[in-house]
GROMACS .gro file of C-alpha atoms in nm:
model
  363
    1MET     CA    1   7.221  17.079  15.038
    2ASP     CA    2   7.294  16.831  14.768
    3SER     CA    3   7.111  16.508  14.792
    4VAL     CA    4   7.418  16.287  14.776
    5SER     CA    5   7.547  16.503  15.091
    6GLN     CA    6   7.233  16.475  15.280
    7ASN     CA    7   7.186  16.117  15.220
    8LEU     CA    8   7.545  16.026  15.326
    9LEU     CA    9   7.533  16.259  15.648
   10ASP     CA   10   7.195  16.078  15.746
   11TRP     CA   11   7.369  15.769  15.696
   12TYR     CA   12   7.705  15.869  15.895
   13ASP     CA   13   7.492  15.977  16.200
   14ARG     CA   14   7.394  15.618  16.228
   15HIS     CA   15   7.676  15.430  16.111
   16ALA     CA   16   7.990  15.633  16.188
   17ARG     CA   17   8.289  15.414  16.274
   18SER     CA   18   8.410  15.470  16.644
   19LEU     CA   19   8.761  15.573  16.621
   20PRO     CA   20   8.998  15.709  16.898
   21TRP     CA   21   9.081  16.044  16.721
   22ARG     CA   22   8.724  16.114  16.638
   23VAL     CA   23   8.434  16.312  16.798
   24PRO     CA   24   8.085  16.110  16.724
   25PRO     CA   25   7.893  16.285  16.437
   26LEU     CA   26   7.617  16.375  16.690
   27GLN     CA   27   7.846  16.577  16.886
   28SER     CA   28   8.021  16.710  16.602
   29ALA     CA   29   7.690  16.837  16.468
   30LYS     CA   30   7.653  17.049  16.773
   31GLY     CA   31   7.983  17.221  16.670
   32ILE     CA   32   8.195  17.001  16.912
   33ARG     CA   33   8.530  16.947  16.710
   34PRO     CA   34   8.806  16.717  16.770
   35ASN     CA   35   9.173  16.812  16.917
   36PRO     CA   36   9.363  16.920  16.623
   37TYR     CA   37   9.668  16.750  16.751
   38HIS     CA   38   9.478  16.406  16.753
   39VAL     CA   39   9.344  16.481  16.396
   40TRP     CA   40   9.687  16.560  16.252
   41LEU     CA   41   9.870  16.278  16.437
   42SER     CA   42   9.584  16.003  16.311
   43GLU     CA   43   9.622  16.154  15.937
   44VAL     CA   44   9.993  16.122  15.929
   45MET     CA   45   9.989  15.759  16.073
   46LEU     CA   46   9.711  15.656  15.854
   47GLN     CA   47   9.912  15.751  15.514
   48GLN     CA   48   9.933  15.430  15.327
   49THR     CA   49   9.840  15.246  15.667
   50THR     CA   50   9.534  15.078  15.783
   51VAL     CA   51   9.308  15.197  16.079
   52ALA     CA   52   9.366  14.868  16.216
   53ALA     CA   53   9.748  14.907  16.231
   54VAL     CA   54   9.710  15.265  16.344
   55LYS     CA   55   9.503  15.254  16.650
   56SER     CA   56   9.764  15.093  16.876
   57TYR     CA   57  10.019  15.344  16.776
   58PHE     CA   58   9.784  15.633  16.808
   59GLU     CA   59   9.717  15.578  17.176
   60LYS     CA   60  10.078  15.485  17.242
   61PHE     CA   61  10.195  15.829  17.121
   62LEU     CA   62   9.912  16.001  17.302
   63LYS     CA   63  10.005  15.798  17.639
   64ILE     CA   64  10.394  15.913  17.611
   65TRP     CA   65  10.325  16.247  17.449
   66PRO     CA   66   9.980  16.382  17.537
   67ARG     CA   67  10.034  16.734  17.375
   68LEU     CA   68  10.186  16.856  17.092
   69CYS     CA   69  10.448  17.058  17.305
   70ASP     CA   70  10.528  16.705  17.456
   71LEU     CA   71  10.606  16.569  17.119
   72ALA     CA   72  10.807  16.860  17.007
   73ALA     CA   73  11.028  16.853  17.316
   74ALA     CA   74  11.108  16.481  17.260
   75SER     CA   75  11.416  16.354  17.109
   76GLU     CA   76  11.377  16.224  16.732
   77GLU     CA   77  11.534  15.903  16.866
   78ASP     CA   78  11.249  15.831  17.122
   79VAL     CA   79  10.993  15.930  16.821
   80MET     CA   80  11.164  15.684  16.573
   81LYS     CA   81  11.159  15.427  16.865
   82ALA     CA   82  10.779  15.465  16.918
   83TRP     CA   83  10.703  15.450  16.544
   84ALA     CA   84  10.920  15.135  16.469
   85GLY     CA   85  10.708  14.883  16.306
   86LEU     CA   86  10.455  15.120  16.129
   87GLY     CA   87  10.658  15.163  15.834
   88TYR     CA   88  10.727  15.462  15.600
   89TYR     CA   89  10.967  15.614  15.828
   90SER     CA   90  10.974  15.969  15.663
   91ARG     CA   91  10.657  16.010  15.819
   92ALA     CA   92  10.797  15.988  16.187
   93ARG     CA   93  11.076  16.221  16.096
   94ASN     CA   94  10.823  16.498  15.929
   95LEU     CA   95  10.602  16.441  16.237
   96LYS     CA   96  10.872  16.560  16.448
   97ALA     CA   97  10.955  16.833  16.229
   98CYS     CA   98  10.619  16.931  16.191
   99ALA     CA   99  10.582  16.933  16.606
  100ASN     CA  100  10.879  17.137  16.622
  101THR     CA  101  10.764  17.399  16.356
  102VAL     CA  102  10.421  17.445  16.530
  103ALA     CA  103  10.562  17.470  16.863
  104ALA     CA  104  10.826  17.712  16.778
  105GLU     CA  105  10.639  17.926  16.510
  106TYR     CA  106  10.282  17.905  16.592
  107GLY     CA  107  10.279  17.885  16.989
  108GLY     CA  108  10.201  17.521  16.985
  109GLN     CA  109   9.857  17.574  16.801
  110PHE     CA  110   9.816  17.437  16.454
  111PRO     CA  111   9.687  17.711  16.178
  112THR     CA  112   9.368  17.647  16.089
  113SER     CA  113   9.326  17.683  15.730
  114GLN     CA  114   9.443  17.441  15.462
  115ALA     CA  115   9.647  17.727  15.286
  116ASP     CA  116   9.843  17.753  15.600
  117LEU     CA  117   9.858  17.388  15.704
  118ILE     CA  118  10.016  17.297  15.375
  119LYS     CA  119  10.320  17.502  15.455
  120LEU     CA  120  10.395  17.262  15.755
  121PRO     CA  121  10.658  16.963  15.714
  122GLY     CA  122  10.521  16.660  15.607
  123ILE     CA  123  10.152  16.799  15.513
  124GLY     CA  124  10.041  16.769  15.179
  125ASP     CA  125   9.712  16.813  14.979
  126TYR     CA  126   9.514  16.542  15.154
  127THR     CA  127   9.632  16.593  15.476
  128SER     CA  128   9.593  16.982  15.491
  129ALA     CA  129   9.238  16.940  15.347
  130ALA     CA  130   9.152  16.674  15.613
  131ILE     CA  131   9.275  16.871  15.920
  132ALA     CA  132   9.133  17.190  15.779
  133ALA     CA  133   8.769  17.004  15.735
  134ILE     CA  134   8.777  16.776  16.044
  135ALA     CA  135   8.933  16.974  16.306
  136PHE     CA  136   8.857  17.354  16.202
  137GLY     CA  137   8.551  17.320  15.983
  138GLU     CA  138   8.674  17.474  15.657
  139LYS     CA  139   8.519  17.368  15.354
  140THR     CA  140   8.783  17.161  15.143
  141ALA     CA  141   8.797  16.895  14.905
  142VAL     CA  142   8.935  16.605  15.095
  143VAL     CA  143   9.036  16.304  14.860
  144ASP     CA  144   9.186  15.977  14.980
  145GLY     CA  145   9.202  15.644  14.834
  146ASN     CA  146   8.854  15.559  14.974
  147ILE     CA  147   8.698  15.863  14.820
  148GLU     CA  148   8.852  15.821  14.504
  149ARG     CA  149   8.685  15.476  14.485
  150VAL     CA  150   8.324  15.618  14.592
  151ILE     CA  151   8.351  15.929  14.335
  152THR     CA  152   8.485  15.737  14.029
  153ARG     CA  153   8.179  15.484  14.103
  154LEU     CA  154   7.928  15.766  14.120
  155LEU     CA  155   8.061  15.903  13.805
  156ALA     CA  156   8.171  15.591  13.631
  157ASP     CA  157   8.457  15.792  13.523
  158ALA     CA  158   8.735  15.582  13.328
  159THR     CA  159   9.010  15.823  13.377
  160PRO     CA  160   9.289  15.629  13.525
  161LEU     CA  161   9.438  15.713  13.841
  162PRO     CA  162   9.646  15.923  13.929
  163ALA     CA  163   9.506  16.169  13.661
  164ALA     CA  164   9.167  16.097  13.801
  165LYS     CA  165   9.263  16.252  14.132
  166GLU     CA  166   9.190  16.593  13.991
  167ILE     CA  167   8.844  16.505  13.869
  168CYS     CA  168   8.763  16.343  14.239
  169ARG     CA  169   8.896  16.677  14.394
  170ALA     CA  170   8.658  16.885  14.181
  171GLU     CA  171   8.367  16.680  14.239
  172MET     CA  172   8.427  16.639  14.625
  173GLY     CA  173   8.450  17.027  14.621
  174ARG     CA  174   8.115  17.047  14.416
  175ILE     CA  175   7.924  16.813  14.672
  176THR     CA  176   8.103  16.892  15.010
  177PRO     CA  177   7.844  17.104  15.196
  178ASP     CA  178   7.917  17.440  15.377
  179ASP     CA  179   7.766  17.275  15.711
  180ARG     CA  180   7.971  16.975  15.854
  181PRO     CA  181   8.234  16.962  15.590
  182GLY     CA  182   8.452  16.739  15.844
  183ASP     CA  183   8.175  16.480  15.901
  184PHE     CA  184   8.104  16.475  15.515
  185ALA     CA  185   8.461  16.385  15.463
  186GLN     CA  186   8.473  16.131  15.709
  187ALA     CA  187   8.150  15.992  15.591
  188MET     CA  188   8.290  15.948  15.257
  189MET     CA  189   8.567  15.758  15.391
  190ASP     CA  190   8.373  15.537  15.611
  191LEU     CA  191   8.132  15.464  15.292
  192GLY     CA  192   8.459  15.366  15.101
  193ALA     CA  193   8.611  15.170  15.399
  194THR     CA  194   8.283  14.969  15.495
  195VAL     CA  195   8.022  14.965  15.211
  196CYS     CA  196   8.181  15.088  14.872
  197THR     CA  197   8.478  14.822  14.910
  198PRO     CA  198   8.720  14.748  14.620
  199LYS     CA  199   8.566  14.395  14.593
  200ARG     CA  200   8.209  14.290  14.621
  201PRO     CA  201   8.092  14.612  14.739
  202ALA     CA  202   7.763  14.625  14.966
  203CYS     CA  203   7.555  14.838  14.729
  204ALA     CA  204   7.236  14.726  14.899
  205LEU     CA  205   7.314  14.901  15.196
  206CYS     CA  206   7.459  15.208  15.021
  207PRO     CA  207   7.283  15.528  15.117
  208VAL     CA  208   7.378  15.696  14.771
  209SER     CA  209   7.328  15.406  14.526
  210GLN     CA  210   7.058  15.586  14.366
  211HIS     CA  211   7.313  15.846  14.248
  212CYS     CA  212   7.567  15.594  14.147
  213THR     CA  213   7.629  15.546  13.774
  214ALA     CA  214   7.851  15.239  13.793
  215TYR     CA  215   7.584  15.072  14.010
  216ARG     CA  216   7.322  15.132  13.739
  217LEU     CA  217   7.569  14.975  13.492
  218GLY     CA  218   7.673  14.705  13.713
  219THR     CA  219   8.031  14.796  13.645
  220MET     CA  220   8.105  14.893  14.019
  221GLU     CA  221   8.438  14.693  14.043
  222GLN     CA  222   8.594  14.844  13.710
  223PHE     CA  223   8.646  15.157  13.898
  224PRO     CA  224   8.864  15.341  13.990
  225VAL     CA  225   9.061  15.258  13.673
  226LYS     CA  226   9.433  15.188  13.753
  227LEU     CA  227   9.727  15.155  13.521
  228PRO     CA  228   9.913  14.824  13.536
  229LYS     CA  229  10.189  14.819  13.812
  230LYS     CA  230  10.540  14.790  13.717
  231ALA     CA  231  10.715  14.475  13.841
  232LYS     CA  232  10.927  14.548  14.151
  233PRO     CA  233  11.285  14.465  14.117
  234LEU     CA  234  11.475  14.219  14.361
  235ARG     CA  235  11.766  14.341  14.571
  236ARG     CA  236  11.969  14.113  14.745
  237GLY     CA  237  12.204  14.166  15.044
  238ALA     CA  238  12.322  13.988  15.388
  239ALA     CA  239  12.265  14.080  15.760
  240PHE     CA  240  12.500  13.993  16.037
  241VAL     CA  241  12.367  13.927  16.395
  242ALA     CA  242  12.658  13.949  16.643
  243ILE     CA  243  12.540  13.810  16.997
  244ARG     CA  244  12.761  13.853  17.317
  245GLU     CA  245  12.768  13.571  17.566
  246ASP     CA  246  12.540  13.785  17.791
  247GLY     CA  247  12.287  13.805  17.521
  248ALA     CA  248  12.328  14.170  17.399
  249VAL     CA  249  12.304  14.218  17.029
  250LEU     CA  250  12.541  14.436  16.822
  251LEU     CA  251  12.332  14.737  16.660
  252THR     CA  252  12.408  15.015  16.438
  253LYS     CA  253  12.249  15.343  16.340
  254ARG     CA  254  12.164  15.373  15.969
  255ALA     CA  255  12.244  15.689  15.766
  256ASP     CA  256  12.072  15.996  15.832
  257LYS     CA  257  11.941  15.982  15.476
  258GLY     CA  258  11.825  15.731  15.240
  259LEU     CA  259  11.597  15.421  15.308
  260LEU     CA  260  11.528  15.366  15.693
  261ALA     CA  261  11.738  15.684  15.756
  262GLY     CA  262  11.818  15.713  16.105
  263MET     CA  263  11.659  15.371  16.219
  264SER     CA  264  11.854  15.098  16.404
  265GLY     CA  265  11.950  14.793  16.275
  266VAL     CA  266  12.204  14.506  16.236
  267PRO     CA  267  12.521  14.543  16.016
  268THR     CA  268  12.428  14.446  15.654
  269THR     CA  269  12.602  14.461  15.294
  270GLY     CA  270  12.464  14.711  15.036
  271TRP     CA  271  12.144  14.586  14.889
  272THR     CA  272  12.189  14.524  14.521
  273ALA     CA  273  12.030  14.394  14.209
  274SER     CA  274  12.333  14.234  14.085
  275GLN     CA  275  12.334  13.845  14.115
  276ASN     CA  276  12.725  13.909  14.145
  277GLY     CA  277  12.702  14.101  14.492
  278ALA     CA  278  12.872  13.934  14.768
  279THR     CA  279  12.606  13.840  15.016
  280GLY     CA  280  12.787  13.562  15.188
  281ALA     CA  281  12.982  13.527  15.549
  282GLU     CA  282  13.296  13.661  15.379
  283ALA     CA  283  13.093  13.986  15.312
  284ALA     CA  284  13.087  14.059  15.658
  285PRO     CA  285  13.159  14.414  15.742
  286PHE     CA  286  13.371  14.331  16.042
  287SER     CA  287  13.591  14.054  16.167
  288LEU     CA  288  13.506  13.812  16.458
  289PRO     CA  289  13.726  13.737  16.730
  290PHE     CA  290  13.946  13.424  16.699
  291GLY     CA  291  13.759  13.094  16.738
  292THR     CA  292  13.433  13.219  16.649
  293GLN     CA  293  13.256  13.220  16.291
  294TRP     CA  294  12.922  13.312  16.111
  295THR     CA  295  12.652  13.069  16.076
  296GLY     CA  296  12.396  13.100  15.838
  297CYS     CA  297  12.034  13.103  15.962
  298GLY     CA  298  11.856  13.141  15.595
  299THR     CA  299  11.718  13.383  15.419
  300ILE     CA  300  11.422  13.658  15.484
  301ARG     CA  301  11.227  13.826  15.234
  302HIS     CA  302  11.081  14.194  15.265
  303THR     CA  303  10.893  14.417  15.017
  304PHE     CA  304  10.969  14.786  15.039
  305THR     CA  305  10.748  15.035  14.809
  306HIS     CA  306  10.954  15.009  14.505
  307PHE     CA  307  11.154  14.686  14.568
  308HIS     CA  308  11.157  14.337  14.693
  309LEU     CA  309  11.442  14.258  14.929
  310GLU     CA  310  11.629  13.919  14.996
  311LEU     CA  311  11.864  13.909  15.290
  312GLU     CA  312  12.084  13.610  15.376
  313ILE     CA  313  12.106  13.603  15.756
  314TYR     CA  314  12.418  13.503  15.955
  315SER     CA  315  12.478  13.499  16.327
  316ALA     CA  316  12.772  13.483  16.562
  317ALA     CA  317  12.696  13.357  16.916
  318ASP     CA  318  12.890  13.382  17.267
  319LEU     CA  319  13.109  13.661  17.142
  320PRO     CA  320  13.297  13.768  17.467
  321ILE     CA  321  13.178  14.062  17.662
  322GLY     CA  322  13.508  14.250  17.611
  323PHE     CA  323  13.456  14.243  17.206
  324SER     CA  324  13.409  14.601  17.144
  325ALA     CA  325  13.123  14.716  16.907
  326PRO     CA  326  13.320  14.683  16.566
  327ALA     CA  327  13.093  14.903  16.362
  328PRO     CA  328  13.068  15.275  16.319
  329ASP     CA  329  12.768  15.423  16.541
  330GLY     CA  330  12.755  15.067  16.685
  331TRP     CA  331  12.640  14.944  17.048
  332TRP     CA  332  12.538  14.652  17.224
  333SER     CA  333  12.174  14.622  17.304
  334SER     CA  334  12.078  14.367  17.575
  335ALA     CA  335  11.801  14.144  17.525
  336HIS     CA  336  11.582  14.328  17.738
  337SER     CA  337  11.633  14.639  17.556
  338LEU     CA  338  11.606  14.505  17.211
  339PRO     CA  339  11.213  14.538  17.169
  340ASP     CA  340  11.231  14.892  17.256
  341GLU     CA  341  11.510  15.008  16.981
  342ALA     CA  342  11.393  15.165  16.672
  343LEU     CA  343  11.398  14.873  16.461
  344PRO     CA  344  11.204  14.871  16.131
  345THR     CA  345  11.011  14.542  16.033
  346VAL     CA  346  11.288  14.427  15.802
  347MET     CA  347  11.539  14.419  16.093
  348LYS     CA  348  11.300  14.251  16.320
  349LYS     CA  349  11.265  13.987  16.074
  350SER     CA  350  11.647  13.957  16.045
  351LEU     CA  351  11.694  13.923  16.427
  352SER     CA  352  11.401  13.690  16.452
  353ALA     CA  353  11.570  13.456  16.190
  354ALA     CA  354  11.877  13.441  16.400
  355ILE     CA  355  11.738  13.477  16.759
  356PRO     CA  356  11.361  13.324  16.726
  357ASN     CA  357  11.247  13.463  17.063
  358ALA     CA  358  11.387  13.798  17.020
  359PHE     CA  359  11.065  13.991  17.025
  360LYS     CA  360  10.822  13.775  17.261
  361GLN     CA  361  10.931  13.940  17.554
  362LYS     CA  362  10.689  14.219  17.479
  363SER     CA  363  10.350  14.231  17.290
   0.00000   0.00000   0.00000
């Protein structure tokens, strides 16, 4: 076994993070593997999301849907509600599609090879490699952001990302041992997350520092090399929070395609980069009953992957109970039900600007 691999596995046996989807290394070394459903669920949730944010969602999903067949039988609406707040909502739709496919085409059992896993909805190079290695013991080249950082430092490779991904994948394939490939992948992830951190890495605690070219040169924080990020454009719009006299709030379902597809939210204008776009109360997509009007509640700001968004928030309170939902696919959500709706973070911000205690009923 490569000395890097052996040193890292020895370190992992002593310092592995305790995570709810993991089998501890000493059990894994005896051939005990984690539930593939748990591995898949955690890996999808962890895409572009921190471990700390994922833990509670992972546990919630398992409580509601303890087996893959339970998730496959659920409605997409319920899955989106449970996912609300975790972001990157295409993952939730792919999660449901993948569960449906595995249930219908594979008898509820995940295929065991990376070559077959990558054919499933929402599973790409990294996720297929991780599931194959961790759940099924296949020797694969698992490369995530943490592993990219570790390997580019080990090699002191100045190739900028994303071009460096292929170099990292090749090196990971070379040093991954035939025995315990899943533990090795997780050890690399843990090393990047806890020791080989982006800033001020704890090289004195690193089990492979003697093999690290960047450590020898004192250039650890220069790797990985990243191209300058393009400035994100700013888009503007307005959101309208209509509140009945019984406290119910008007919600609508967003279109099935596009950003936040299929999620719930308050009615909004379009989101435009133009300074001339209508974002005032006059841009409301429906009229209020006689004697009521929109009141400004300030502006909220939210950042998406590719742009920043500023929304002017307007509210109209004490609307009569007989006022019908004036928006396509609209409904009135009671104050009690509001925290359980499939509301993305930007919509929760919008509602909180108009109703400060809207989400304090539940943690």
